[in-house]
Amino acid sequence: MPSLHPLLSGFAPIWALTGVGYVVGRTGLLGPHAEVVLNRFVFHVAMPAALFLMIARTPLDRFANPSMLAFAAGTAVATGLGLFVGRRLFRRKPGESAIGAMASGYVNSANLGIPVTMQVIGDASFVAPVVLFQILLVTPVVLAVLDGGAAGRRALLTLPARNPILLATALGAVFSATGMHLPAELNRSCELLGGAGVPTALITLGISLHNRPPAEGRSRRAEVGLTVAIKTLVQPLAALAVAGPLLHLPAHQLLTVVLFSALPTAQNVYTYAREYGQGAVLARDAVLWSTLASMATLSVISWALGPK
């Protein structure tokens, strides 16, 4: 079993930046509207730049392989179960249920996927197809539900042009398919903007901890607990069932698929929830608690499926 220190090294920046955000919120350093303004910066500026470059630089055929089939199956099971929990068990509105579904199956592939898989298996190449799958397939569906609830069905026709995340995704896909490249100066500008997205999102998440409601109730705590359990236990087990007994993937690929499926909820989910005012508390708590729980589940997976 790999030592705990290499795995913890991937989580340390997340906790550190979230802690910085909490201190910023508690001291009021950036004023009372810091959470809203920073979240809008991430959603409308930094994240679109990062997603555009990531997709533009990645061949679109990267996610057409058996490993991605297993990962997608695990994601489908987790998001479907998360949707059921929100709609049927807790009677949430469609937008809140969509965030709950996303929190149940949308993994932190780039932030944690790269350091964790590099430490455990020495190969982070699976990050690219996972990112493509989540950005090109999962994100548009969730944002369509959120935008439809906020602006009505007719507005969905113009959603790609109005939503910066989807617009950046579409442009990135065009650049990837055609082999086009930005001029060096614009490319560097996008890199600088995109690089600000993750740390700003984590600081915003930390600020939200200081602004959390004084009482959330048993129902909300139960919903968060179920969401975290689906994310950290059900999703990797579903991926394991497909990758092993059904697809008979080699040991190396099996470990990779299950590791990625066990990664915690991405902070992007909180960014989307906060921007649309739907399920932000659930998203925030799912990110935090799944990140904590995944330190244990990732260690167990590494020990159980890793090289002996």
GROMACS .gro file of C-alpha atoms in nm:
model
  308
    1MET     CA    1   0.000   0.000   0.000
    2PRO     CA    2   0.146   0.342  -0.088
    3SER     CA    3   0.236   0.565   0.202
    4LEU     CA    4  -0.026   0.815   0.308
    5HIS     CA    5   0.203   1.110   0.247
    6PRO     CA    6   0.203   1.090  -0.137
    7LEU     CA    7  -0.178   1.082  -0.144
    8LEU     CA    8  -0.206   1.364   0.108
    9SER     CA    9   0.025   1.578  -0.103
   10GLY     CA   10  -0.247   1.597  -0.369
   11PHE     CA   11  -0.507   1.712  -0.116
   12ALA     CA   12  -0.291   1.965   0.069
   13PRO     CA   13  -0.336   2.255  -0.180
   14ILE     CA   14  -0.714   2.209  -0.173
   15TRP     CA   15  -0.734   2.234   0.204
   16ALA     CA   16  -0.480   2.519   0.216
   17LEU     CA   17  -0.661   2.740  -0.037
   18THR     CA   18  -1.001   2.663   0.115
   19GLY     CA   19  -0.857   2.765   0.451
   20VAL     CA   20  -0.730   3.090   0.302
   21GLY     CA   21  -1.079   3.156   0.173
   22TYR     CA   22  -1.230   3.094   0.515
   23VAL     CA   23  -0.990   3.344   0.673
   24VAL     CA   24  -1.072   3.598   0.400
   25GLY     CA   25  -1.443   3.552   0.466
   26ARG     CA   26  -1.410   3.565   0.842
   27THR     CA   27  -1.201   3.884   0.840
   28GLY     CA   28  -1.410   4.055   0.573
   29LEU     CA   29  -1.092   4.141   0.385
   30LEU     CA   30  -1.261   4.157   0.044
   31GLY     CA   31  -1.591   4.302   0.159
   32PRO     CA   32  -1.941   4.156   0.194
   33HIS     CA   33  -1.982   4.069  -0.175
   34ALA     CA   34  -1.654   3.883  -0.222
   35GLU     CA   35  -1.813   3.539  -0.263
   36VAL     CA   36  -2.050   3.655  -0.537
   37VAL     CA   37  -1.790   3.854  -0.728
   38LEU     CA   38  -1.519   3.587  -0.715
   39ASN     CA   39  -1.763   3.316  -0.819
   40ARG     CA   40  -1.872   3.524  -1.118
   41PHE     CA   41  -1.509   3.576  -1.215
   42VAL     CA   42  -1.451   3.199  -1.208
   43PHE     CA   43  -1.769   3.116  -1.399
   44HIS     CA   44  -1.757   3.390  -1.664
   45VAL     CA   45  -1.383   3.446  -1.713
   46ALA     CA   46  -1.130   3.204  -1.566
   47MET     CA   47  -1.306   2.870  -1.609
   48PRO     CA   48  -1.407   2.928  -1.974
   49ALA     CA   49  -1.045   3.013  -2.058
   50ALA     CA   50  -0.916   2.698  -1.888
   51LEU     CA   51  -1.176   2.471  -2.047
   52PHE     CA   52  -1.122   2.614  -2.393
   53LEU     CA   53  -0.748   2.547  -2.384
   54MET     CA   54  -0.790   2.201  -2.232
   55ILE     CA   55  -1.035   2.087  -2.498
   56ALA     CA   56  -0.860   2.263  -2.789
   57ARG     CA   57  -0.536   2.081  -2.708
   58THR     CA   58  -0.694   1.734  -2.670
   59PRO     CA   59  -0.797   1.509  -2.962
   60LEU     CA   60  -1.169   1.440  -2.935
   61ASP     CA   61  -1.124   1.067  -2.997
   62ARG     CA   62  -0.937   1.027  -2.668
   63PHE     CA   63  -1.249   0.920  -2.475
   64ALA     CA   64  -1.349   0.641  -2.718
   65ASN     CA   65  -1.203   0.339  -2.537
   66PRO     CA   66  -1.317   0.056  -2.303
   67SER     CA   67  -1.180   0.228  -1.994
   68MET     CA   68  -1.396   0.532  -2.061
   69LEU     CA   69  -1.696   0.307  -2.111
   70ALA     CA   70  -1.649   0.173  -1.758
   71PHE     CA   71  -1.595   0.520  -1.616
   72ALA     CA   72  -1.904   0.652  -1.797
   73ALA     CA   73  -2.112   0.363  -1.662
   74GLY     CA   74  -2.006   0.442  -1.307
   75THR     CA   75  -2.088   0.808  -1.364
   76ALA     CA   76  -2.431   0.722  -1.503
   77VAL     CA   77  -2.514   0.505  -1.202
   78ALA     CA   78  -2.395   0.767  -0.953
   79THR     CA   79  -2.565   1.066  -1.118
   80GLY     CA   80  -2.886   0.869  -1.171
   81LEU     CA   81  -2.893   0.765  -0.807
   82GLY     CA   82  -2.811   1.120  -0.698
   83LEU     CA   83  -3.100   1.249  -0.906
   84PHE     CA   84  -3.334   0.992  -0.750
   85VAL     CA   85  -3.224   1.092  -0.400
   86GLY     CA   86  -3.291   1.459  -0.467
   87ARG     CA   87  -3.622   1.423  -0.649
   88ARG     CA   88  -3.784   1.127  -0.475
   89LEU     CA   89  -3.641   1.116  -0.125
   90PHE     CA   90  -3.599   1.487  -0.053
   91ARG     CA   91  -3.847   1.640  -0.301
   92ARG     CA   92  -3.599   1.895  -0.437
   93LYS     CA   93  -3.674   2.116  -0.736
   94PRO     CA   94  -3.527   2.017  -1.076
   95GLY     CA   95  -3.234   2.258  -1.049
   96GLU     CA   96  -3.139   2.143  -0.699
   97SER     CA   97  -3.178   1.781  -0.804
   98ALA     CA   98  -2.948   1.841  -1.102
   99ILE     CA   99  -2.682   1.982  -0.869
  100GLY     CA  100  -2.727   1.683  -0.639
  101ALA     CA  101  -2.683   1.447  -0.932
  102MET     CA  102  -2.371   1.633  -1.044
  103ALA     CA  103  -2.228   1.630  -0.691
  104SER     CA  104  -2.282   1.254  -0.683
  105GLY     CA  105  -2.090   1.174  -1.001
  106TYR     CA  106  -1.872   1.466  -1.120
  107VAL     CA  107  -1.514   1.391  -1.020
  108ASN     CA  108  -1.228   1.627  -0.943
  109SER     CA  109  -1.030   1.492  -1.236
  110ALA     CA  110  -0.768   1.759  -1.297
  111ASN     CA  111  -0.692   1.893  -0.948
  112LEU     CA  112  -0.667   1.554  -0.781
  113GLY     CA  113  -0.668   1.311  -1.073
  114ILE     CA  114  -0.321   1.412  -1.187
  115PRO     CA  115  -0.135   1.402  -0.852
  116VAL     CA  116  -0.316   1.093  -0.719
  117THR     CA  117  -0.270   0.878  -1.029
  118MET     CA  118   0.089   0.992  -1.074
  119GLN     CA  119   0.163   0.885  -0.716
  120VAL     CA  120  -0.024   0.554  -0.734
  121ILE     CA  121   0.031   0.429  -1.090
  122GLY     CA  122   0.278   0.678  -1.239
  123ASP     CA  123   0.053   0.769  -1.533
  124ALA     CA  124  -0.198   1.056  -1.558
  125SER     CA  125  -0.295   1.012  -1.925
  126PHE     CA  126  -0.651   0.911  -1.831
  127VAL     CA  127  -0.716   1.267  -1.713
  128ALA     CA  128  -0.775   1.401  -2.067
  129PRO     CA  129  -1.059   1.165  -2.170
  130VAL     CA  130  -1.227   1.201  -1.830
  131VAL     CA  131  -1.218   1.580  -1.858
  132LEU     CA  132  -1.356   1.563  -2.212
  133PHE     CA  133  -1.636   1.331  -2.106
  134GLN     CA  134  -1.741   1.550  -1.815
  135ILE     CA  135  -1.716   1.879  -2.003
  136LEU     CA  136  -1.865   1.771  -2.336
  137LEU     CA  137  -2.139   1.539  -2.210
  138VAL     CA  138  -2.220   1.585  -1.839
  139THR     CA  139  -2.181   1.961  -1.795
  140PRO     CA  140  -2.406   2.072  -2.086
  141VAL     CA  141  -2.694   1.856  -1.958
  142VAL     CA  142  -2.673   1.994  -1.605
  143LEU     CA  143  -2.634   2.355  -1.720
  144ALA     CA  144  -2.929   2.315  -1.956
  145VAL     CA  145  -3.146   2.207  -1.662
  146LEU     CA  146  -3.021   2.494  -1.446
  147ASP     CA  147  -3.059   2.753  -1.720
  148GLY     CA  148  -3.400   2.620  -1.819
  149GLY     CA  149  -3.525   2.655  -1.465
  150ALA     CA  150  -3.392   3.007  -1.442
  151ALA     CA  151  -3.497   3.148  -1.778
  152GLY     CA  152  -3.762   2.919  -1.926
  153ARG     CA  153  -3.757   2.660  -2.201
  154ARG     CA  154  -3.742   2.902  -2.492
  155ALA     CA  155  -3.413   3.038  -2.361
  156LEU     CA  156  -3.254   2.693  -2.400
  157LEU     CA  157  -3.228   2.752  -2.774
  158THR     CA  158  -2.975   3.029  -2.717
  159LEU     CA  159  -2.807   2.865  -2.417
  160PRO     CA  160  -2.472   2.782  -2.586
  161ALA     CA  161  -2.431   3.144  -2.696
  162ARG     CA  162  -2.521   3.287  -2.355
  163ASN     CA  163  -2.341   3.045  -2.124
  164PRO     CA  164  -1.964   3.106  -2.114
  165ILE     CA  165  -1.886   2.749  -2.006
  166LEU     CA  166  -2.074   2.593  -2.296
  167LEU     CA  167  -1.947   2.854  -2.541
  168ALA     CA  168  -1.586   2.784  -2.441
  169THR     CA  169  -1.651   2.410  -2.466
  170ALA     CA  170  -1.796   2.443  -2.816
  171LEU     CA  171  -1.510   2.664  -2.936
  172GLY     CA  172  -1.254   2.429  -2.787
  173ALA     CA  173  -1.414   2.136  -2.967
  174VAL     CA  174  -1.400   2.328  -3.297
  175PHE     CA  175  -1.031   2.408  -3.248
  176SER     CA  176  -0.957   2.046  -3.155
  177ALA     CA  177  -1.143   1.905  -3.454
  178THR     CA  178  -0.989   2.146  -3.705
  179GLY     CA  179  -0.639   2.165  -3.560
  180MET     CA  180  -0.654   2.543  -3.531
  181HIS     CA  181  -0.437   2.729  -3.278
  182LEU     CA  182  -0.457   3.066  -3.111
  183PRO     CA  183  -0.181   3.320  -3.172
  184ALA     CA  184   0.091   3.288  -2.910
  185GLU     CA  185  -0.008   3.609  -2.733
  186LEU     CA  186  -0.374   3.509  -2.697
  187ASN     CA  187  -0.278   3.157  -2.597
  188ARG     CA  188  -0.063   3.292  -2.314
  189SER     CA  189  -0.343   3.523  -2.201
  190CYS     CA  190  -0.584   3.229  -2.184
  191GLU     CA  191  -0.330   3.029  -1.986
  192LEU     CA  192  -0.296   3.308  -1.730
  193LEU     CA  193  -0.672   3.349  -1.698
  194GLY     CA  194  -0.734   2.975  -1.680
  195GLY     CA  195  -0.466   2.931  -1.417
  196ALA     CA  196  -0.657   3.164  -1.187
  197GLY     CA  197  -0.972   2.953  -1.200
  198VAL     CA  198  -0.896   2.669  -0.959
  199PRO     CA  199  -0.736   2.872  -0.678
  200THR     CA  200  -1.008   3.137  -0.699
  201ALA     CA  201  -1.280   2.871  -0.691
  202LEU     CA  202  -1.126   2.714  -0.380
  203ILE     CA  203  -1.094   3.050  -0.206
  204THR     CA  204  -1.459   3.119  -0.291
  205LEU     CA  205  -1.550   2.783  -0.144
  206GLY     CA  206  -1.365   2.875   0.175
  207ILE     CA  207  -1.545   3.210   0.198
  208SER     CA  208  -1.876   3.026   0.174
  209LEU     CA  209  -1.789   2.826   0.486
  210HIS     CA  210  -1.792   3.144   0.691
  211ASN     CA  211  -2.126   3.241   0.536
  212ARG     CA  212  -2.293   2.904   0.590
  213PRO     CA  213  -2.647   2.902   0.733
  214PRO     CA  214  -2.668   2.866   1.112
  215ALA     CA  215  -2.892   2.559   1.090
  216GLU     CA  216  -2.935   2.320   0.799
  217GLY     CA  217  -3.164   2.056   0.948
  218ARG     CA  218  -3.154   1.678   0.952
  219SER     CA  219  -3.293   1.652   0.600
  220ARG     CA  220  -3.005   1.849   0.448
  221ARG     CA  221  -2.743   1.662   0.649
  222ALA     CA  222  -2.894   1.330   0.541
  223GLU     CA  223  -2.892   1.443   0.178
  224VAL     CA  224  -2.527   1.546   0.200
  225GLY     CA  225  -2.440   1.212   0.362
  226LEU     CA  226  -2.612   1.013   0.089
  227THR     CA  227  -2.453   1.225  -0.184
  228VAL     CA  228  -2.105   1.173  -0.040
  229ALA     CA  229  -2.167   0.798  -0.002
  230ILE     CA  230  -2.277   0.772  -0.365
  231LYS     CA  231  -1.976   0.968  -0.481
  232THR     CA  232  -1.706   0.792  -0.280
  233LEU     CA  233  -1.849   0.438  -0.262
  234VAL     CA  234  -2.121   0.369  -0.520
  235GLN     CA  235  -1.949   0.530  -0.820
  236PRO     CA  236  -1.617   0.340  -0.786
  237LEU     CA  237  -1.800   0.015  -0.711
  238ALA     CA  238  -2.019   0.055  -1.019
  239ALA     CA  239  -1.712   0.130  -1.233
  240LEU     CA  240  -1.539  -0.175  -1.085
  241ALA     CA  241  -1.835  -0.398  -1.169
  242VAL     CA  242  -1.830  -0.286  -1.534
  243ALA     CA  243  -1.452  -0.272  -1.579
  244GLY     CA  244  -1.389  -0.611  -1.417
  245PRO     CA  245  -1.661  -0.874  -1.467
  246LEU     CA  246  -1.808  -0.720  -1.782
  247LEU     CA  247  -1.515  -0.571  -1.976
  248HIS     CA  248  -1.229  -0.773  -1.821
  249LEU     CA  249  -0.990  -0.478  -1.832
  250PRO     CA  250  -0.624  -0.544  -1.750
  251ALA     CA  251  -0.520  -0.477  -1.389
  252HIS     CA  252  -0.352  -0.145  -1.473
  253GLN     CA  253  -0.659  -0.008  -1.652
  254LEU     CA  254  -0.891  -0.145  -1.385
  255LEU     CA  255  -0.702   0.040  -1.113
  256THR     CA  256  -0.702   0.360  -1.317
  257VAL     CA  257  -1.077   0.354  -1.383
  258VAL     CA  258  -1.169   0.280  -1.022
  259LEU     CA  259  -0.927   0.540  -0.885
  260PHE     CA  260  -1.073   0.811  -1.106
  261SER     CA  261  -1.427   0.707  -1.018
  262ALA     CA  262  -1.344   0.740  -0.648
  263LEU     CA  263  -1.214   1.097  -0.676
  264PRO     CA  264  -1.421   1.349  -0.476
  265THR     CA  265  -1.674   1.596  -0.609
  266ALA     CA  266  -1.514   1.873  -0.817
  267GLN     CA  267  -1.533   2.230  -0.692
  268ASN     CA  268  -1.683   2.319  -1.033
  269VAL     CA  269  -2.012   2.184  -0.900
  270TYR     CA  270  -2.018   2.451  -0.630
  271THR     CA  271  -1.929   2.719  -0.887
  272TYR     CA  272  -2.228   2.621  -1.103
  273ALA     CA  273  -2.461   2.591  -0.805
  274ARG     CA  274  -2.360   2.931  -0.668
  275GLU     CA  275  -2.392   3.101  -1.006
  276TYR     CA  276  -2.749   2.974  -1.056
  277GLY     CA  277  -2.854   2.993  -0.690
  278GLN     CA  278  -2.953   2.626  -0.686
  279GLY     CA  279  -2.832   2.375  -0.427
  280ALA     CA  280  -2.521   2.573  -0.330
  281VAL     CA  281  -2.516   2.443   0.029
  282LEU     CA  282  -2.541   2.082  -0.087
  283ALA     CA  283  -2.269   2.134  -0.348
  284ARG     CA  284  -2.035   2.304  -0.102
  285ASP     CA  285  -2.073   2.037   0.165
  286ALA     CA  286  -2.046   1.755  -0.091
  287VAL     CA  287  -1.715   1.896  -0.215
  288LEU     CA  288  -1.574   1.926   0.136
  289TRP     CA  289  -1.691   1.596   0.283
  290SER     CA  290  -1.627   1.387  -0.027
  291THR     CA  291  -1.273   1.526  -0.040
  292LEU     CA  292  -1.219   1.420   0.320
  293ALA     CA  293  -1.378   1.076   0.271
  294SER     CA  294  -1.192   1.006  -0.051
  295MET     CA  295  -0.856   1.017   0.126
  296ALA     CA  296  -0.958   0.690   0.290
  297THR     CA  297  -1.131   0.528  -0.009
  298LEU     CA  298  -0.848   0.611  -0.250
  299SER     CA  299  -0.599   0.453  -0.009
  300VAL     CA  300  -0.808   0.135   0.017
  301ILE     CA  301  -0.845   0.112  -0.362
  302SER     CA  302  -0.472   0.159  -0.409
  303TRP     CA  303  -0.402  -0.121  -0.163
  304ALA     CA  304  -0.669  -0.360  -0.298
  305LEU     CA  305  -0.614  -0.316  -0.673
  306GLY     CA  306  -0.256  -0.191  -0.689
  307PRO     CA  307   0.054  -0.396  -0.769
  308LYS     CA  308   0.136  -0.647  -0.495
   0.00000   0.00000   0.00000
